[in-house]
Every structure is written in C-alpha cells, then in structure tokens.
Coordinates of C-alpha atoms and ligand atoms in Angstrom, one line a residue:
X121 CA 0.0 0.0 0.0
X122 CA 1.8 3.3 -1.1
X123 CA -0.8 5.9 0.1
X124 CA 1.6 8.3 0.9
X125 CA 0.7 10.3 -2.6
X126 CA -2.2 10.1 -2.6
X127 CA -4.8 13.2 -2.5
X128 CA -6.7 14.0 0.4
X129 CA -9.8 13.4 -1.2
X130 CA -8.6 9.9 -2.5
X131 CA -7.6 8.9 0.5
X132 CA -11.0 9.9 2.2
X133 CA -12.4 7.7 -0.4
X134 CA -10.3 4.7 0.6
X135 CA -11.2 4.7 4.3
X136 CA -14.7 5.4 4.0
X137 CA -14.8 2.3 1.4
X138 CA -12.6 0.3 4.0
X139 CA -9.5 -0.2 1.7
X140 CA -7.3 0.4 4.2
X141 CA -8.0 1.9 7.7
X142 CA -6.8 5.0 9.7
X143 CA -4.3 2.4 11.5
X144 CA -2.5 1.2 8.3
X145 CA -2.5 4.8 6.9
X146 CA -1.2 6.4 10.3
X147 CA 1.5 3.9 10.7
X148 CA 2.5 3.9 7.3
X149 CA 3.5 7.8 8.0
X150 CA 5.2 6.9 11.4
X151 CA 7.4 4.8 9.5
X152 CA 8.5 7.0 7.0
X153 CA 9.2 9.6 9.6
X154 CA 11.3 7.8 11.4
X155 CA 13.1 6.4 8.0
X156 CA 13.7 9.9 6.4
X157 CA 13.0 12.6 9.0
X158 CA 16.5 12.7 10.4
X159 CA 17.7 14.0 7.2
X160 CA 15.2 17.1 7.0
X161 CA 14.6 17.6 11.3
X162 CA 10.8 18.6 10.0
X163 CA 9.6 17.2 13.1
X164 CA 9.9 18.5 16.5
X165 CA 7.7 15.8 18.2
X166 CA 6.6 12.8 16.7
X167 CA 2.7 11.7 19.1
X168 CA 2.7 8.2 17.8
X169 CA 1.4 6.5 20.5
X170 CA -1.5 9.1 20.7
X171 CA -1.6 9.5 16.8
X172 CA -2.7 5.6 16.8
X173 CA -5.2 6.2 19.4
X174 CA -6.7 8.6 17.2
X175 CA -6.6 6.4 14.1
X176 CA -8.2 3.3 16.4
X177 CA -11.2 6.1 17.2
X178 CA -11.3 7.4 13.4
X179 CA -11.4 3.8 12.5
X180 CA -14.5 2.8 15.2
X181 CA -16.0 6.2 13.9
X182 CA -16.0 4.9 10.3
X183 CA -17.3 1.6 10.9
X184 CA -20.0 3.2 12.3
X185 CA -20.9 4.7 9.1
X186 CA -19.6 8.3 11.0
X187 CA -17.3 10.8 10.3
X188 CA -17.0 13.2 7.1
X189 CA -14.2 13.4 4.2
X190 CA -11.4 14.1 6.3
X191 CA -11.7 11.4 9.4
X192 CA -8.7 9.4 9.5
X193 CA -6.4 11.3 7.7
X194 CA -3.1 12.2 9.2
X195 CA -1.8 15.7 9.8
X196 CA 1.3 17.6 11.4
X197 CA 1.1 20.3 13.4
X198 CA 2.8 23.3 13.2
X199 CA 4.3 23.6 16.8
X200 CA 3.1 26.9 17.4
X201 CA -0.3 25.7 17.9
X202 CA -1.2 24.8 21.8
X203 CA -1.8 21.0 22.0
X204 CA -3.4 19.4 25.5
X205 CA -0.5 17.3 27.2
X206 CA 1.8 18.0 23.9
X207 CA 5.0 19.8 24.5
X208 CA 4.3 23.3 22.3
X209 CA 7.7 24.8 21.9
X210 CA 7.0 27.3 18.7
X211 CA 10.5 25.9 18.2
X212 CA 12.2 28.0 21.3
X213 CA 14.3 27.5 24.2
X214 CA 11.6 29.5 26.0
X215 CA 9.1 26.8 25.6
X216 CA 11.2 23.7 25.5
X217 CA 9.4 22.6 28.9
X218 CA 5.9 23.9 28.1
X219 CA 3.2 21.3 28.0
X220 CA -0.1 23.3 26.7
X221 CA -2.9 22.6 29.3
X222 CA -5.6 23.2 26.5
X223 CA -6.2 22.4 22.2
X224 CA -5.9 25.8 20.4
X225 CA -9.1 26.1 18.5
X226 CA -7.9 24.7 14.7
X227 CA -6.5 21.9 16.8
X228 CA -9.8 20.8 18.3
X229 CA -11.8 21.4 15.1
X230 CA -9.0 19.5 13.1
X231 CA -9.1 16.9 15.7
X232 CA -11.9 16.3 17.5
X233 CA -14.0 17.6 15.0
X234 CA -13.0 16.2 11.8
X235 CA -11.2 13.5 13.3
X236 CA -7.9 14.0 11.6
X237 CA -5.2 12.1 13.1
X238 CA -2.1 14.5 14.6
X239 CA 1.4 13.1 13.6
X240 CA 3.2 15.1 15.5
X241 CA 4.5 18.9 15.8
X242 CA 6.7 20.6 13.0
X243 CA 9.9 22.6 13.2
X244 CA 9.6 26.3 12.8
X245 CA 11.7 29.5 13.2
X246 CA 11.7 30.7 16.8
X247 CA 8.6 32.2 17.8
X248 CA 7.9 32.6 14.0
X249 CA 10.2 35.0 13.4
X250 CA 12.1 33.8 10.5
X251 CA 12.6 32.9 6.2
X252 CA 14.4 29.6 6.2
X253 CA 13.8 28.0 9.6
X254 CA 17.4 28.6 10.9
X255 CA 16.0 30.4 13.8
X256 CA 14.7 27.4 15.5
X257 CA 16.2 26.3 18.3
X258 CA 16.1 22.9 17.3
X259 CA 18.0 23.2 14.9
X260 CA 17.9 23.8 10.7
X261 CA 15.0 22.1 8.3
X262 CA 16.7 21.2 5.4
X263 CA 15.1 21.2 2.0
X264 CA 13.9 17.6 0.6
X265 CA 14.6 19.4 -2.8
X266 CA 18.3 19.9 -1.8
X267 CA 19.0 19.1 1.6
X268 CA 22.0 21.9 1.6
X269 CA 18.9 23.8 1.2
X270 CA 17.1 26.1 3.4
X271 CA 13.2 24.8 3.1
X272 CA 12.2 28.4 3.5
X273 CA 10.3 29.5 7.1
X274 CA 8.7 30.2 9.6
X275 CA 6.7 27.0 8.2
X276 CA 10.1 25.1 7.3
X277 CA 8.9 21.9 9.3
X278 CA 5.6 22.1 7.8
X279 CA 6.4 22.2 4.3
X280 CA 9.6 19.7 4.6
X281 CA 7.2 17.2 6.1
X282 CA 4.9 17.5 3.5
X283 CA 7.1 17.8 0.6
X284 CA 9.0 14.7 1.5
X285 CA 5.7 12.9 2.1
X286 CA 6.1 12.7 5.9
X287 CA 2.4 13.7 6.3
X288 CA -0.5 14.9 3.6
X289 CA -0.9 18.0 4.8
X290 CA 0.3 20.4 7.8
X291 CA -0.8 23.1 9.5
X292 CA 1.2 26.8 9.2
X293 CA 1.3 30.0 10.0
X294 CA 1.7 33.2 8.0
X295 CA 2.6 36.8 10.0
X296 CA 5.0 38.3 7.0
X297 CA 4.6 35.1 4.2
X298 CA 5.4 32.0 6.5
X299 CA 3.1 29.8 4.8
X300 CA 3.4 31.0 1.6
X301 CA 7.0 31.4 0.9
X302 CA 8.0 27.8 2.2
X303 CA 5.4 26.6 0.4
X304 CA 7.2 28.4 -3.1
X305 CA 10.6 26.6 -1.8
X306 CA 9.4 23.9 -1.9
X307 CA 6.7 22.3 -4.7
X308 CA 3.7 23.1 -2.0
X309 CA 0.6 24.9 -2.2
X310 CA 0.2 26.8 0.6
X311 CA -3.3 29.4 1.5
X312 CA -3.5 32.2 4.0
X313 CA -6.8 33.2 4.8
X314 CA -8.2 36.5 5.5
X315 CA -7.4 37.7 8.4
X316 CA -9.9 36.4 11.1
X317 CA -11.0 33.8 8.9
X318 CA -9.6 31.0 11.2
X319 CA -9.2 31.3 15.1
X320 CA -6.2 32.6 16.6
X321 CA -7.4 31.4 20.0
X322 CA -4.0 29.0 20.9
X323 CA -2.2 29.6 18.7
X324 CA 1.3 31.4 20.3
X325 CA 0.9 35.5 19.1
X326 CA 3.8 36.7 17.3
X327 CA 2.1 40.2 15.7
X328 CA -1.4 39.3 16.7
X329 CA -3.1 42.0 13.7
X330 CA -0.8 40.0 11.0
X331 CA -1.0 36.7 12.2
X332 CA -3.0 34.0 10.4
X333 CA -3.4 30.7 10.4
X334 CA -3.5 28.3 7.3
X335 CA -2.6 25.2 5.4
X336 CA 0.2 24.0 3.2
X337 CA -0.6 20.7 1.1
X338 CA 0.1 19.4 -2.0
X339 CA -2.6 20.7 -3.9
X340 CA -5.3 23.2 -4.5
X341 CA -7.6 20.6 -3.4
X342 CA -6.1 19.1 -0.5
X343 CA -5.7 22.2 1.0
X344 CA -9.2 23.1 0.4
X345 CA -10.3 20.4 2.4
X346 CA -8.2 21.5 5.7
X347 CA -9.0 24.8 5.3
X348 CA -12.8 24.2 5.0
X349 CA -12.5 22.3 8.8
X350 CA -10.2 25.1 10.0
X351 CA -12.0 28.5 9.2
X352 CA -15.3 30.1 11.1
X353 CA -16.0 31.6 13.7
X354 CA -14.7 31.4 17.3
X355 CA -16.0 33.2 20.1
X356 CA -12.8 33.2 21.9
X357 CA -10.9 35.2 19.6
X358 CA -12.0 38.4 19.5
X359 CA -11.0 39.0 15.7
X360 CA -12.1 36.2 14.1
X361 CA -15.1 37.0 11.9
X362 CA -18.5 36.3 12.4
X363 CA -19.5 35.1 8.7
X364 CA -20.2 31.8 7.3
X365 CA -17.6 30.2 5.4
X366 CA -18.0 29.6 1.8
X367 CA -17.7 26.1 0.7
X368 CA -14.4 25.6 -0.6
X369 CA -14.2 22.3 -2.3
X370 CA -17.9 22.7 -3.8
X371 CA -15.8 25.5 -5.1
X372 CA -13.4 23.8 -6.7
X373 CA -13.7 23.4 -10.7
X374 CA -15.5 26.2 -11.7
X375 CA -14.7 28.0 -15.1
X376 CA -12.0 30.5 -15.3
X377 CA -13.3 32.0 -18.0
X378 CA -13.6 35.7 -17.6
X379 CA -11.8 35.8 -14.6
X380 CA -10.1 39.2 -14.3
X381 CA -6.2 38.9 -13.3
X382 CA -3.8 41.9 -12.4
X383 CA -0.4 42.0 -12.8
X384 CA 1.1 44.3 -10.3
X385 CA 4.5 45.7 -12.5
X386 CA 6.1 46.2 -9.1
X387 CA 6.2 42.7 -8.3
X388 CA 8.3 41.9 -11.9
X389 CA 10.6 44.9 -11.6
X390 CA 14.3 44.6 -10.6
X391 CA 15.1 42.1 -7.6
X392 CA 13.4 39.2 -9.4
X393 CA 15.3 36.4 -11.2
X394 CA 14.9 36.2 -14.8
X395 CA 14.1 32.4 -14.9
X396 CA 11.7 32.6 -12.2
X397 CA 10.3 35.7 -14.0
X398 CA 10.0 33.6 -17.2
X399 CA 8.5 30.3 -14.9
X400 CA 5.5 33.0 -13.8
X401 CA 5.2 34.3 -17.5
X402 CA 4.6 30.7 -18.4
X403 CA 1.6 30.3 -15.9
X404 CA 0.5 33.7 -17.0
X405 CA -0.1 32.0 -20.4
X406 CA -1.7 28.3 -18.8
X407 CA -3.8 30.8 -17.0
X408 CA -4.5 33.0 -20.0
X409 CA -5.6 29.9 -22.2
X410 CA -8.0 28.6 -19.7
X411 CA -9.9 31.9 -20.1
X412 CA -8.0 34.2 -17.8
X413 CA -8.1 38.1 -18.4
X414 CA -4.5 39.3 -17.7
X415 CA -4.0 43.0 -16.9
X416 CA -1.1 45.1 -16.1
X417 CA -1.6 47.0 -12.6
X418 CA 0.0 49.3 -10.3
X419 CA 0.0 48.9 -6.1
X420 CA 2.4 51.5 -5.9
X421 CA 3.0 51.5 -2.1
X422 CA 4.3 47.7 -2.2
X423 CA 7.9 48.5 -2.1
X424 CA 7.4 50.0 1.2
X425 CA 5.7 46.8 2.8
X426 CA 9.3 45.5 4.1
X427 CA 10.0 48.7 6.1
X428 CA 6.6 48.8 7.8
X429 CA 6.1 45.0 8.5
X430 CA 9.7 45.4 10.1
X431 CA 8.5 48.4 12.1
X432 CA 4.8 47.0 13.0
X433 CA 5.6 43.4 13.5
X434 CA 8.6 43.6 15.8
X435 CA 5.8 46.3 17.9
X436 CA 4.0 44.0 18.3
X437 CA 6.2 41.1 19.2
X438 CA 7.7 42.8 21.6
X439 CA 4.6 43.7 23.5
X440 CA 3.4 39.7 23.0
X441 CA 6.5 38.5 24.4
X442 CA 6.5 40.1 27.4
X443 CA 4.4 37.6 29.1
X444 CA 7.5 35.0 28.7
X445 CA 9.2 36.3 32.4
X446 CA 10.6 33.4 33.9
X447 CA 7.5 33.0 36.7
X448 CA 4.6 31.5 34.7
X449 CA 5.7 29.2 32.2
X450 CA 8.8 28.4 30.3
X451 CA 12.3 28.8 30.7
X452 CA 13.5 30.2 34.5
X453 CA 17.0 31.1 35.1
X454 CA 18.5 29.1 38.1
X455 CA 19.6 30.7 40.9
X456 CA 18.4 34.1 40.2
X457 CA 19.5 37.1 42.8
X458 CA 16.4 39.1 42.4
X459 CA 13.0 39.3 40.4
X460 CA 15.0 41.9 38.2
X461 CA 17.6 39.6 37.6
X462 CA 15.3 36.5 37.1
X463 CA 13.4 38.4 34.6
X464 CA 16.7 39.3 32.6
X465 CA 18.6 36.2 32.8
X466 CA 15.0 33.9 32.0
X467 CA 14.8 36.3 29.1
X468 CA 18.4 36.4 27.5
X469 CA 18.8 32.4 28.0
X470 CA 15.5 31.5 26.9
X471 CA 15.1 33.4 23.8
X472 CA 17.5 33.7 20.9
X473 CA 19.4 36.3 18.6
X474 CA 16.8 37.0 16.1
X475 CA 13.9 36.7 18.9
X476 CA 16.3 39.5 20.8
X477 CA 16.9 41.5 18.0
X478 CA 13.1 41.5 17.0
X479 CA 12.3 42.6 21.0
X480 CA 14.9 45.5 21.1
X481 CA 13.8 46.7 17.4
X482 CA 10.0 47.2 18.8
X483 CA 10.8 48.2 22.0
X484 CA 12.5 50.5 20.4
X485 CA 9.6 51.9 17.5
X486 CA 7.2 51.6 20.6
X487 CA 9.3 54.1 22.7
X488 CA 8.3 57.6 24.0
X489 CA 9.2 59.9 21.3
X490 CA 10.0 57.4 18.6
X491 CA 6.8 56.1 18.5
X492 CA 5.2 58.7 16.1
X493 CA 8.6 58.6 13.8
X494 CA 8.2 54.4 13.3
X495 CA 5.0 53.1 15.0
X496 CA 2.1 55.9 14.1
X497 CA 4.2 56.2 10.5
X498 CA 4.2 52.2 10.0
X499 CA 0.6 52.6 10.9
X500 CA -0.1 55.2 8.2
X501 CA 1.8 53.3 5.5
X502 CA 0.3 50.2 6.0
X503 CA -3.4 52.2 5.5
X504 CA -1.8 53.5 1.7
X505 CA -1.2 49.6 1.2
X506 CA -4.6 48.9 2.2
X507 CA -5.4 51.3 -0.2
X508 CA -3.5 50.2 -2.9
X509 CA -5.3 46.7 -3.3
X510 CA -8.8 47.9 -2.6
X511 CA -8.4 50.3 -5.5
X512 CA -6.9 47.0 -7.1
X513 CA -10.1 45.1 -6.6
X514 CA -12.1 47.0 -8.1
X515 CA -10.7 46.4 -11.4
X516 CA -9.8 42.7 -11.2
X517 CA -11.1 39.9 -9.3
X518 CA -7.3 38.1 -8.0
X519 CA -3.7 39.8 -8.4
X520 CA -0.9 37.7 -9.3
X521 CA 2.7 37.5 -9.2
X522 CA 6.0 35.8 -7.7
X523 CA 6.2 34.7 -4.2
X524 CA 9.7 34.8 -3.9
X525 CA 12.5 36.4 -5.7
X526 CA 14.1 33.4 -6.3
X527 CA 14.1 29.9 -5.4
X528 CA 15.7 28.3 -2.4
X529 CA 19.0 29.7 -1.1
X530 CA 21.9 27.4 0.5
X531 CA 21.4 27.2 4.1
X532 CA 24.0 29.9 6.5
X533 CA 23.9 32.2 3.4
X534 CA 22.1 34.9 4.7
X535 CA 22.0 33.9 8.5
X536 CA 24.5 36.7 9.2
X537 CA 22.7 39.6 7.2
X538 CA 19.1 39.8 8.8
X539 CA 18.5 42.7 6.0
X540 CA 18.9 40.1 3.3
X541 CA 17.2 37.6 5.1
X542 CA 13.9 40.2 5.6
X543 CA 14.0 40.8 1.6
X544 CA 13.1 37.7 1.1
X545 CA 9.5 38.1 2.3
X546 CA 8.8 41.2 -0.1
X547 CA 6.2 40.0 -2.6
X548 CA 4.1 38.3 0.4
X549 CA 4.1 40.9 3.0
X550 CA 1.7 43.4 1.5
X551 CA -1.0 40.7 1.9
X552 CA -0.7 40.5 5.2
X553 CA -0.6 44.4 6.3
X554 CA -4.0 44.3 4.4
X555 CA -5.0 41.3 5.9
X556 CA -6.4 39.8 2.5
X557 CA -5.9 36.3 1.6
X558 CA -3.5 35.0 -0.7
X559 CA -2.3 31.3 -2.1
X560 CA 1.5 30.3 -3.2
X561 CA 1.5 27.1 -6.1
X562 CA 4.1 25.8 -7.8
X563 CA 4.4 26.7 -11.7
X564 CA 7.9 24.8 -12.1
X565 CA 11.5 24.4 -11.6
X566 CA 14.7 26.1 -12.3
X567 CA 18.1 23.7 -11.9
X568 CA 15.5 21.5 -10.2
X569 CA 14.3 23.6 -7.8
X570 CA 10.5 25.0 -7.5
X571 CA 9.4 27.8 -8.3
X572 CA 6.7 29.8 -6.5
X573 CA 3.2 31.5 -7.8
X574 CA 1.5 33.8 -5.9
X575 CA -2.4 34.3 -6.1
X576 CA -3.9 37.4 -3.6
X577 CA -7.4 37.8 -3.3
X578 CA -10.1 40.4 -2.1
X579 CA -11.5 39.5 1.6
X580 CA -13.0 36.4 1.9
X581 CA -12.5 35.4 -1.7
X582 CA -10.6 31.5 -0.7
X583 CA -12.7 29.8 -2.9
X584 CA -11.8 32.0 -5.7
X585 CA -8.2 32.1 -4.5
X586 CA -8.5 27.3 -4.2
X587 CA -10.8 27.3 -7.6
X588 CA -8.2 29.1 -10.1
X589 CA -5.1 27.3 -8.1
X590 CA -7.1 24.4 -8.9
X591 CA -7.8 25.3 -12.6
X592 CA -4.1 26.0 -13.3
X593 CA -3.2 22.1 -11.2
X594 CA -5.6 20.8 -13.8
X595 CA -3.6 21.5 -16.8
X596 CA 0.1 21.0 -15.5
X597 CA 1.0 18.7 -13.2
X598 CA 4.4 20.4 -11.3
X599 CA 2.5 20.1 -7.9
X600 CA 2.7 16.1 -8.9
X601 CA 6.3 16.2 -8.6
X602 CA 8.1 14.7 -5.7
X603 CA 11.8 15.2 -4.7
X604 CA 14.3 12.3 -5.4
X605 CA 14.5 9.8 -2.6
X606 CA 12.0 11.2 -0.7
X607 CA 9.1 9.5 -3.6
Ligands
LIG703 N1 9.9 36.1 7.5 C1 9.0 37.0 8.2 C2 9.6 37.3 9.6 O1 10.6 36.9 9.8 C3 7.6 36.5 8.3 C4 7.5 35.4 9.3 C5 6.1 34.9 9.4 O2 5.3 35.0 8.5 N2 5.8 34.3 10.5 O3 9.0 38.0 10.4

C-alpha cells in the first residue's frame, strides 16, 4: 500500500470504502518519519502512540458509518499551535518545557472535530520570526529538494514534512509570508486566509493584527479540504469573523473564464530572477488559455511593505512576548539574585538572537518619542497599502505574481545579514498588512528547484483564491512532482 501520494480526497475515499484503515494509513506515515525525517529535522515531536489512538477512534468512527471526508487522515502540526498534554515549543528555548494545558481552536476542530489524526509537531523558526527555519532552536530544516537547502520558514517543518511525504498535509502560519514562501521553496501549495477567517485562540501570538493561520498541502484541493474544517467563527478570539464560510471544495472546478487577473508591475521589476520571471510568465499564459483576463496594474505602495512589516511586526512582538518572564511558564533562570535579575537572565537564556533582535527593534519603534517617527508612521503606511489593493479590486477579481524572488538559497547564506534575510518576504508581506488572503503554487522548476506562484485575493474570496489554483493544477502537473528519494 503506497498511500503516501495520494490526494486527500482519494484517500477519504479509501477509508470510508474500507481499503485500508486509519491504522494502516497512520503507521505507514510513522514509519516514513522515522526512516527519512532525520535527514530534513521537520519534526519537533513525533505523538505516535497518541496518533494511533486517534486512528483506532477514526477507524470505530468509520465503521460506524460516521465521520466526514477528512476522518482518519493524518496531519502535522505546526508547533506553534497549543496541544493538550503536547509539549508546544514554537521551536524556542523559552518553551522547550511547556506542556499546553488546552487544544488551540484549529486543533480541536481539526481533531476532534474532523477527526484528523495528529502526527506530531513541525519545526519552525523561533517564535515565528524567521525565512528559512534557521531560527529554531532545534536546529535547521533542510530542503527535501536539496537538503543543503534552506526549506524556507517560519513554516520550514511544515512544508519539509509535507514535501518529503512525511504527512498529507500540515498546518502553518503566515505573520509576514510563513506559509506562503515555504510553500514556493518547496513544490507546496500553501493558502493564507483572511485575516480572522480562522481562530487565533491557541495559537502562540507573534504580531497578533498579521497573524493567520492556514494550510500548506500538495494541492489546490487538499488544502481546500483542511481549510474548510479550520476557518469560522470562534467566540474566543475576538478578531475572528463572524460570517459563514464559503464552501471551498464545492468551489473547486468552476470556469475560469472571464476571470479578471492583475499584474502588479512592481512585483516583476528589478530584484526578481529572470528564470523565475519567465516560470510566472509561463503560468500567466496556462492561466490566459484557460480563459483568464490578464491586466497590467499598479500597487504603488508595495515597495514600502518591508520597512513597515519590520516596524509594526517587531511592535507588536515585543509587547506579546513580554508575558514570557521566567515565573509562569517556560524557561526560569536558576539561581536568580532578584526578580530583576530572574526576569533578565530567564529572558536572555530563553530566547535567541533574532527573537532579541526583533524585541529591542520594537521596543525600540514603541518608545516615547520614537513612537510617532516608526510606529504611528508604519501605521499610516500600512493604510496606503490597504489602499492600494482595494483600489486594485475594483478592477480585477485576484492579483498575481512571484512569491519569492528566487528559489531556495543554501542554508547559512544569509544567516548573518538579517537585512537580506527580511527581503526575502517582499512579494508576500503586502497581503498581510492588508490582511487579504493570498495562495502560493508551484508553476515549475529552475536547476531542479521550485518555483513559487503567488495568487492574492479580495476579503473572503478563498474559494476564488483554491478554484483558479485548482484550474491552473488541472492543466500541469508540477505540484505532482516529488523530490528524489523522498518518492
Ligand atoms: N519572515 C518574516 C519574519 O521573519 C515572516 C514570518 C512569518 O510570516 N511568521 O517575520
């Protein structure tokens, strides 16, 4: 039985028609973790023993004629997501010891709900805060592409799992592009929702107004059918939006004829490699056949979306990570001399460089009588980039471009220049200031490497965002390819 390819939807299909059960399937993944993980480190925890308890319960459900198109299935976790009796790390020092005492929201509806089966939690940068999962500290994700690779990040774990076919499908998380621009790295398709379309409620803040959570898969389809048991409302997180969620695989396979598409010409001007230029051109054209309407537009405030995530973000980590003292949870500095001290030495031995670096910046931007230089400025900016796509939307229907600049760099090459490192995210950040939703699919390699095309969306508009990410997986098959000896 090799189901380890196999759609979501297929393999739905197979337990429900009793081919093989949630047992076979959820072992089957166990072993190939422990055969290939310790070449990618994707995995921070592996649940197996609790993983087969949930397969034995999706398996009673199913012979009971219960359970709906997802039950059964295995799924990783991002480790940033709180999981009952689960050590939750969100891949820090800080958290190393921290067992959450409750299911974050997405994890119960995932869960308990649906009755996927969790495989374990996934490597990520620390606290989040990263673009090729280097900032963990458990170490590096390596690319199943290339293992001397970075598999891009924060979602580095999620995306290596899934790419190598360690798990169908994994949670992620997207602040600055952390779903989408691992995703690009590495042969995935990877949706962020609008913002408040899925529940923040356990899920460890980083910048709570950018933060969103999502799904990376290998398909238009497969993640359609996580997302779908993910999004809606949740009374415990006061920005998640009270609206009924659109049916996003009944979405799936409508015409894309007529469907207006803008080019934004900042997102193709310089910065951008010419052969992953001339790989988007090429799905311009797939796109264009199928019906498409491809227009040139401007968002002329998008080259200013680094500067202001890198003032608002780090704002609002620093106030979020505050709570991390050394008294309530996490790490605590032995032998401390005073609170002062305890605080301080909990603080600089818990959390590493880039975490630091990220609290000083937004301490900083936060401080009396910088605050209306960076932080009310940031604020201001990020309204003209708000601006910029709703004037966008009203004369097409999705806005297209790269997700990355190029594909996937060699690990350590830009772990010592945090400037490079935060270019990296500058196609992908816009989306997030304006808290619109926006999809990363593969449209092909270059030297053997994938190639990332992004897909951004007016509020709310998934299933427009899944259906034409579907259209375009319908007529090439790149998101079929697997990386050698990981097949
Ligand atoms: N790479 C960006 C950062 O380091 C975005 C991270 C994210 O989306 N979580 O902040």
């Amino acid at each position: 039985m090799s189901t380890h390819r196999q759609s979501i939807k297929a393999l739905g299909e197979g337990l429900r028609a009793r081919k093989f059960s949630s047992r076979e399937l959820t072992q089957q993944y166990l072993q190939r973790i422990e055969a290939l993980d310790p070449q990618l480190n994707s995995y921070i925890s592996v649940t197996a023993e609790q993983a087969l308890a949930q397969a034995d319960a999706a398996d009673a459900r199913l012979a009971r004629g219960e359970g709906g198109p997802l039950t059964g299935i295995p799924l990783a976790q991002k480790d940033i997501f709180c999981t009952q009796g689960v050590k939750t790390s969100c891949g820090s020092k800080m958290l190393d010891n921290f067992v959450a005492p409750y299911d974050a929201t997405i994890v119960g509806k995932l869960h308990a709900d649906a009755g996927m089966v969790m495989l374990g939690k996934c490597n990520m940068d620390e606290f989040a805060m990263g673009s090729s999962n280097e900032t963990s500290w458990y170490g590096p994700v390596k690319n199943p592409w290339d293992t001397t690779r970075v598999p891009g990040g924060s979602s580095g774990g999620s995306v290596a799992a899934v790419a190598a076919g360690l798990a169908p499908a994994a949670t992620a998380t997207d602040t600055g592009g952390s779903i989408r621009q691992p995703a690009a790295l590495t042969n995935l398709t990877g949706i962020k929702p609008t913002y408040g379309r899925v529940s923040r409620y356990g899920m460890i803040a980083f910048a709570s107004s950018l933060d969103q959570a999502g799904v990376v898969a290998r398909s238009a389809e497969d993640a359609a059918y996580v997302l779908q048991a993910m999004s809606g409302f949740d009374p415990l997180d006061s920005t998640s939006i009270d609206r009924p969620v659109d049916d996003l695989v009944a979405g799936l396979g409508q015409s894309i004829k007529g469907l207006r598409i803008g080019l934004p010409r900042e997102y193709f001007a310089e910065g951008l490699a010419d052969a992953v230029r001339s790989r988007v051109m090429d799905a311009v054209k797939v796109l264009e056949a199928q019906g498409a309407v491809i227009s040139e537009i401007s968002l002329p405030n998008s080259p200013l979306s680094v500067p202001t995530y890198y003032v608002v973000a780090p704002a609002e980590a620093s106030s979020n990570l505050a709570r991390y003292d050394g008294v309530r949870y996490g790490h605590r500095a032995a032998d401390a001399k005073n609170l002062e001290d305890l605080y301080k030495r909990s603080r600089a031995e818990g959390f590493g460089p880039e975490v630091q670096r990220r609290i000083m910046v937004g301490t900083y931007v936060l401080s009396h009588g910088y605050y209306d230089a960076y932080y009310l400025k940031a604020q201001k900016v990020r309204k003209l980039i708000y601006d910029d796509f709703r004037r966008a939307f009203e004369s097409v229907d999705l806005v297209l471009g790269p997700t990355t600049t190029d594909v996937a760099f060699a690990l350590g090459a830009k772990t010592d220049d945090p400037v490079s490192m935060y270019l990296n995210d500058i196609y992908t950040i816009a989306a997030n200031l304006a808290g619109i939703p926006a999809l990363s699919l593969s449209c092909g390699f270059v030297d053997g490497l994938p190639v990332g095309l992004q897909l951004m969306g007016n509020y709310f508009d998934e299933a427009r965002l899944l259906n034409a990410a579907h259209q375009y997986q319908q007529a090439t098959d790149w998101h079929m390819q697997a990386p050698k000896g990981f097949e």
